[in-house]
C-alpha positions as a Python dict, from the first residue, in 0.01 Angstrom:
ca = {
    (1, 'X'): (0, 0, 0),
    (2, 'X'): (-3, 307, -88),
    (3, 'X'): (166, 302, -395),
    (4, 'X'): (19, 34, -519),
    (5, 'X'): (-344, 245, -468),
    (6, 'X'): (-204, 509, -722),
    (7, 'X'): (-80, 290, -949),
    (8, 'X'): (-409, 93, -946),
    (9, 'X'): (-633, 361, -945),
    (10, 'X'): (-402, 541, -1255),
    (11, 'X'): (-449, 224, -1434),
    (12, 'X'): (-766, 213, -1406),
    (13, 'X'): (-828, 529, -1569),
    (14, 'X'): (-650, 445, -1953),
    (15, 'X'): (-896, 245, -2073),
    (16, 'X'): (-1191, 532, -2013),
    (17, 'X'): (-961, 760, -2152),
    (18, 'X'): (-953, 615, -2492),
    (19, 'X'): (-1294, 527, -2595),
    (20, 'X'): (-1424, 657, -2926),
    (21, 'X'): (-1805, 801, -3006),
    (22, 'X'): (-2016, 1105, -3089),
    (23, 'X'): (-1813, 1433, -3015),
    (24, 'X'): (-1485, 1192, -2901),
    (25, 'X'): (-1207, 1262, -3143),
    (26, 'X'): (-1024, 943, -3227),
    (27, 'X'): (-663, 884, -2986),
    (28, 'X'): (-360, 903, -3184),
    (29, 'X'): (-165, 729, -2847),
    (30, 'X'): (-278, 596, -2534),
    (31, 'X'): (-349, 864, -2276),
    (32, 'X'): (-132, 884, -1957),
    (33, 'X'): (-253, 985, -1620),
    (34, 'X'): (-87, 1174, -1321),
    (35, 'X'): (-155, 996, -991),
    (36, 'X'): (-11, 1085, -660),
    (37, 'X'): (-21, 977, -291),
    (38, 'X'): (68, 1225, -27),
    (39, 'X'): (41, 1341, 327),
    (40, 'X'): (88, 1685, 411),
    (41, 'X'): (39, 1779, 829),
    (42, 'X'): (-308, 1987, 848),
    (43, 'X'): (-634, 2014, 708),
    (44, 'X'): (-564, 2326, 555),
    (45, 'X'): (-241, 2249, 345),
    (46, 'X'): (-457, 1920, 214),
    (47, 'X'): (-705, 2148, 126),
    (48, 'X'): (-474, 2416, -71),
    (49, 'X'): (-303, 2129, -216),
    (50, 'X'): (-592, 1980, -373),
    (51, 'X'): (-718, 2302, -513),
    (52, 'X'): (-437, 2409, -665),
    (53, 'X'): (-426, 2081, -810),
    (54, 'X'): (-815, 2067, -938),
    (55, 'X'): (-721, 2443, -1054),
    (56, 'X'): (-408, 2306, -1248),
    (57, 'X'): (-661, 2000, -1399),
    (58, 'X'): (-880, 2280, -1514),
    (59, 'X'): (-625, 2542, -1681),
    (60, 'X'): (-414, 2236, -1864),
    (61, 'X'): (-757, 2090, -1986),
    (62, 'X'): (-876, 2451, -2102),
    (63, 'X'): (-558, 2461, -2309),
    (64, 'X'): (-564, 2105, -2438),
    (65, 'X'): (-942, 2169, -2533),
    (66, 'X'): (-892, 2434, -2733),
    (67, 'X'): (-486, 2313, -2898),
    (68, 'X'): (-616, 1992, -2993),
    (69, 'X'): (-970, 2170, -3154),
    (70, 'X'): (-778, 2420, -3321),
    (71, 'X'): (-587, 2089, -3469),
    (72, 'X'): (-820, 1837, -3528),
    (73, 'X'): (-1128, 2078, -3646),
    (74, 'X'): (-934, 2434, -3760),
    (75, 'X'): (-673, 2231, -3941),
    (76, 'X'): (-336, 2441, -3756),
    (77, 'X'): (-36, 2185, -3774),
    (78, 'X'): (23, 2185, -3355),
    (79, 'X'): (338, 2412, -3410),
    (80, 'X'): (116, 2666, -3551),
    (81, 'X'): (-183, 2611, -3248),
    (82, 'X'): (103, 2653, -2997),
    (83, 'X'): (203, 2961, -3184),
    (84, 'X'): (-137, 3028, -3190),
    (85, 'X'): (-238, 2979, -2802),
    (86, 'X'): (109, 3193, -2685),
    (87, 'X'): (38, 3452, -2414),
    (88, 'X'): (-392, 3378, -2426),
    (89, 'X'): (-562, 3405, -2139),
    (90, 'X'): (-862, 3148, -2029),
    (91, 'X'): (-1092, 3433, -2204),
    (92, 'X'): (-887, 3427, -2471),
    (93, 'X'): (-911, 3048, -2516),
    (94, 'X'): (-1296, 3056, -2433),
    (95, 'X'): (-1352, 3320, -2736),
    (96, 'X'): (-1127, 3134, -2965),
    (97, 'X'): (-1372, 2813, -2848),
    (98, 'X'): (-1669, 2942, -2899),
    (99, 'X'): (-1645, 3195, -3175),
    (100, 'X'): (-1486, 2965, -3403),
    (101, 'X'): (-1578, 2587, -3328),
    (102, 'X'): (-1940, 2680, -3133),
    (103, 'X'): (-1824, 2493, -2811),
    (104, 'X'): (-1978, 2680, -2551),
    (105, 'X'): (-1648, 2540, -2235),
    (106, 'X'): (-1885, 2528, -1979),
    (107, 'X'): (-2092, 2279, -2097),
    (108, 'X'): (-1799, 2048, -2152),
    (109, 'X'): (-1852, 1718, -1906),
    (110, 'X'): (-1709, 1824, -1518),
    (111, 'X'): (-1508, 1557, -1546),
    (112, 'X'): (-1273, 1694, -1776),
    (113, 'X'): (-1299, 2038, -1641),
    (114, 'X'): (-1264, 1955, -1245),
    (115, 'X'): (-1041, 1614, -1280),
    (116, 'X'): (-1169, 1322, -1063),
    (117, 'X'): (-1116, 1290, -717),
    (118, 'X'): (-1087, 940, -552),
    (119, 'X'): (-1225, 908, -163),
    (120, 'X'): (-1235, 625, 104),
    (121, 'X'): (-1601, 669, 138),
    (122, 'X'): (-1816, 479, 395),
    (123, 'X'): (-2112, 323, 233),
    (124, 'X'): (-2422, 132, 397),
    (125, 'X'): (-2494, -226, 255),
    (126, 'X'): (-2818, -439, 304),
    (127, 'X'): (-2875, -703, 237),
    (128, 'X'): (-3210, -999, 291),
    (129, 'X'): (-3030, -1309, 451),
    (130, 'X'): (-3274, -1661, 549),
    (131, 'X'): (-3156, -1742, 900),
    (132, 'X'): (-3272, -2083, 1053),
    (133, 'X'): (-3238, -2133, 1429),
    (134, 'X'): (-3274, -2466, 1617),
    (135, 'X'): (-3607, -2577, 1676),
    (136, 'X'): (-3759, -2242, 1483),
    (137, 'X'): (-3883, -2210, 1164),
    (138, 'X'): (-3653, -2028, 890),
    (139, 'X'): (-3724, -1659, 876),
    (140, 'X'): (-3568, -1335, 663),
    (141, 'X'): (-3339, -1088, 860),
    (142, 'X'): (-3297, -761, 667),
    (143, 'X'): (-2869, -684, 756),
    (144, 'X'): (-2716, -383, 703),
    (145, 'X'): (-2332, -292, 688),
    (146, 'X'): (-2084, -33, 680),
    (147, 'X'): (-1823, -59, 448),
    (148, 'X'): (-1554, 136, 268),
    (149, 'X'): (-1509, 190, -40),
    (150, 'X'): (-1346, 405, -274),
    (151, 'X'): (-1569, 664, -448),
    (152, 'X'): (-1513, 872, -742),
    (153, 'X'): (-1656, 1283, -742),
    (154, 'X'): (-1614, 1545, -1056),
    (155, 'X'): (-1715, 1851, -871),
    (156, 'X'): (-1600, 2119, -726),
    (157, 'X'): (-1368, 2101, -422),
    (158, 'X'): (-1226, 2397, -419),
    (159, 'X'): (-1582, 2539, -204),
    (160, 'X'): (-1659, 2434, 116),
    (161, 'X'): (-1995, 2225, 11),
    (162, 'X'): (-1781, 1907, -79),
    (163, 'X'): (-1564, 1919, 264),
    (164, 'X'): (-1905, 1975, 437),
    (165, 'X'): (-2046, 1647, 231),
    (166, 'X'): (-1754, 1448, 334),
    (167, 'X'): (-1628, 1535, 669),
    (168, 'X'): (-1488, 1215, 756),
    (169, 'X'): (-1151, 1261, 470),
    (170, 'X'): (-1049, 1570, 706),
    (171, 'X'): (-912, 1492, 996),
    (172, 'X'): (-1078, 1626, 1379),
    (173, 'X'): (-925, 1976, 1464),
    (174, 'X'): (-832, 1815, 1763),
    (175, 'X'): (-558, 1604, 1607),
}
């Protein structure tokens, strides 16, 4: 089941990844996406794991960001914006970003800069349901479920607020 979760959920991300519009530079091939299910024994080597991996979203995007604008607005064939972006720095990459294309990094959408991070979320549903019992008249029962379902966050979760806003992904201490 697993398995078929990441390949769903990896899917599901292409089309997104493609569209075209104001400040969306046209796809010369379909994007592909990294998805991975794993289970790793604590709390705390879940947590380094995902880090490093929301850290790793964020240095590969900086570089991308700033290859592909040096290509596609400053004209460098990509041999030359590799040549270009060897031995910069995330500074360096800023700077080159900013100085010469006016795109300020940090304002660029969290989603590209943090990834996107899928949880089994529990969500409350209501709904208004007409009931009719024997010998009564019919009458409107507000119900209310819990479900889950899987939710999608572009934040930070390095920090501690986003563990503290979802404490039900880490397992008790206890375990």
């Amino acid at each position: 089941m697993d398995r078929v979760m990441s390949s769903a959920l990896c899917s599901r991300g292409q089309p997104t990844g493609s569209k075209e519009g104001p400040g969306i530079l046209p796809l010369l091939y379909p994007p592909s996406f990294d998805g991975r299910v794993v289970l790793y024994p604590s709390n705390r080597n879940l947590r380094d794991y995902v880090s490093w991996r929301q850290a790793d979203c964020h240095i590969n995007n900086l570089y991308n960001t700033t290859f592909w604008t040096l290509v596609q607005k400053g004209g460098l064939t990509t041999t030359q914006a590799e040549d270009r972006l060897n031995g910069t720095q995330a500074a360096d990459k800023n700077d080159i970003l900013f100085s010469e294309f006016n795109i300020n990094y940090n304002n660029e959408p969290l989603m590209h800069k943090k990834g996107t991070t899928l949880i089994w979320e529990k969500v409350n549903e209501t709904t208004t349901r007409q009931i009719k019992r024997p010998n009564e008249e019919e009458t409107e029962v507000i119900v209310t479920r819990t479900r889950k379902t899987v939710t999608t966050h572009s934040c930070d979760i390095i920090g501690d607020q986003f563990w503290e806003e979802h404490p039900d992904i880490l397992e008790s201490d206890q375990c």
